[in-house]
Short mmCIF file of C-alpha atoms in Angstrom, two decimals:
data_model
loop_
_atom_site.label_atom_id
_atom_site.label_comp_id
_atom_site.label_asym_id
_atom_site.label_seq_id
_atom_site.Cartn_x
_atom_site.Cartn_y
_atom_site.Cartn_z
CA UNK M 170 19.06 -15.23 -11.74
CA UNK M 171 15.63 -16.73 -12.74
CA UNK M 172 13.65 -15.42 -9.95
CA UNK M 173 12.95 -11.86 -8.59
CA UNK M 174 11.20 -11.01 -5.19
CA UNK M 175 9.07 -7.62 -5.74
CA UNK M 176 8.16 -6.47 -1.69
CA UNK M 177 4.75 -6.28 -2.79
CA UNK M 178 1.90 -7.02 -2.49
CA UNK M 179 0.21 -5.34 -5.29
CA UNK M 180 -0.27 -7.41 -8.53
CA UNK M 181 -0.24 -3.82 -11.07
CA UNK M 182 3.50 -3.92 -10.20
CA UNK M 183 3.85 -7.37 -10.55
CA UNK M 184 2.50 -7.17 -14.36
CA UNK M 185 4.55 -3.50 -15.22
CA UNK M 186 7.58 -5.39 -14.17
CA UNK M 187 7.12 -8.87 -15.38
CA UNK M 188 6.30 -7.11 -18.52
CA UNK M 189 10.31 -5.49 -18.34
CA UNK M 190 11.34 -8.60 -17.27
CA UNK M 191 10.37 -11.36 -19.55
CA UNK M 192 11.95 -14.76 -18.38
CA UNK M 193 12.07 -13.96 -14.87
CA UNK M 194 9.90 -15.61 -12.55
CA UNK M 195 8.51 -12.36 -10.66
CA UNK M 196 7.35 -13.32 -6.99
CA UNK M 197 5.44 -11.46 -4.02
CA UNK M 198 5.12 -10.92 -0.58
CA UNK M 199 2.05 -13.27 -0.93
CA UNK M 200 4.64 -16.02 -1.66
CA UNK M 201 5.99 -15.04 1.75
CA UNK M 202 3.61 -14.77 4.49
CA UNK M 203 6.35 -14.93 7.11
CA UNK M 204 7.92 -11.67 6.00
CA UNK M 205 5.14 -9.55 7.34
CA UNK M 206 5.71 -5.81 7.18
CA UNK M 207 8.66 -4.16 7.14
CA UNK M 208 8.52 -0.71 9.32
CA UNK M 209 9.50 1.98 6.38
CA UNK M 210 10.67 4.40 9.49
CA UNK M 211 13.72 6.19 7.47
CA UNK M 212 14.01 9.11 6.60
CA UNK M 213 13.68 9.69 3.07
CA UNK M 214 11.70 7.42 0.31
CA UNK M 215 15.01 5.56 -0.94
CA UNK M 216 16.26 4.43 2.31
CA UNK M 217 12.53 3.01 3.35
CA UNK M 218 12.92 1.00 -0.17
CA UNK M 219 16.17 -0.13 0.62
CA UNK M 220 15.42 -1.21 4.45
CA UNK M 221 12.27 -3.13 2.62
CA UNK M 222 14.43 -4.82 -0.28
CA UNK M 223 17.45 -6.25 2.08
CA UNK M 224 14.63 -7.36 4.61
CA UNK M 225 12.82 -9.53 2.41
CA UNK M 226 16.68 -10.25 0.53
CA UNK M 227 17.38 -11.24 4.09
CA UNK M 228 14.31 -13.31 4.88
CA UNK M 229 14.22 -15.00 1.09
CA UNK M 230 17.27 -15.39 -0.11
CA UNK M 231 16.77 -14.42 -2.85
CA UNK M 232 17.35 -11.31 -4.68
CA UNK M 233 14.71 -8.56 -3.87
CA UNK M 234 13.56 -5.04 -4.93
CA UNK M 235 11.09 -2.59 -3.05
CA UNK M 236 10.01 1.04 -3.68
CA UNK M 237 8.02 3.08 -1.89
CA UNK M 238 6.08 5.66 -2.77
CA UNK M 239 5.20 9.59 -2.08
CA UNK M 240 4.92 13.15 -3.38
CA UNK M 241 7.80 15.43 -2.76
CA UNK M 242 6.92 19.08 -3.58
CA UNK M 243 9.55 21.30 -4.49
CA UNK M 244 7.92 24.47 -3.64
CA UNK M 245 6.98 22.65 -0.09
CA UNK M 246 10.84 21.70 0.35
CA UNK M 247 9.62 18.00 -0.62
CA UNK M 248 6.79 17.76 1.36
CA UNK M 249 4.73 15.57 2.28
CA UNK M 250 7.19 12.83 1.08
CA UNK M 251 7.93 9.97 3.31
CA UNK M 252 4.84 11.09 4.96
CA UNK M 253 2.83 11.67 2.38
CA UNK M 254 0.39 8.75 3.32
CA UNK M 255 0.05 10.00 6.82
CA UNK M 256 0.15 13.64 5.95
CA UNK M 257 -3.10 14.78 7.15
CA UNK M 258 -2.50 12.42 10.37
CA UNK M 259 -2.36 8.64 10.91
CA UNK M 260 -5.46 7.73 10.03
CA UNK M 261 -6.41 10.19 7.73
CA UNK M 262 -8.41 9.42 4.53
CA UNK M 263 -6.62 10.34 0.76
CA UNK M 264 -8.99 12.96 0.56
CA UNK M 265 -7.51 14.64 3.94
CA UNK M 266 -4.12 14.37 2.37
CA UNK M 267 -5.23 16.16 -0.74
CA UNK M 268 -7.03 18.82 1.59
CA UNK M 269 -4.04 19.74 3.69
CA UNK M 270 -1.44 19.60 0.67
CA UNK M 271 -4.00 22.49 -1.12
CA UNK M 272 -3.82 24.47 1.79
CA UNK M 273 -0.09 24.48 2.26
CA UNK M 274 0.16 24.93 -1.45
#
């Protein structure tokens, strides 16, 4: 295995795991623009990185790895968490996420 499809697009993760990975040729979603974007609909923040990995595995052919991000708070019962970027609403700003995850706090 030589090369390594992150299901990204942003180049910070690219360099953090290109640095891990020395001698493997770390590519992007930007070397795919017909992958588009994958719908991370499931339910919890593993299974949205796993839909997203065998996607682009399925799309590339080549071996792939995905994340995807959120906060899970304990005392919340791991809140926001797969919402976390949409927690205030669907188009509401980082600082409207913040806001409502004070209040609940």
């Amino acid at each position: 295995m030589n090369r390594l499809v992150l299901a990204t697009h942003n180049k910070h993760k690219v360099e953090e795991l290109q640095a891990l990975l020395a001698g493997i040729k770390i590519l992007t979603l930007d070397t795919f623009p017909n992958v588009g974007e994958v719908d991370e609909d499931a339910d919890t923040l593993e299974a949205n990185a796993l839909k997203k990995a065998r996607e682009v595995f399925r799309l590339t052919n080549l071996p792939s790895l995905a994340d995807d991000t959120g906060l899970e708070v304990f005392s919340l019962n791991g809140a926001p968490g797969v919402l976390s970027a949409r927690y205030a609403g669907e188009h509401a700003t980082y600082a409207d996420n913040c806001r409502k995850l004070l209040a609940a706090l």
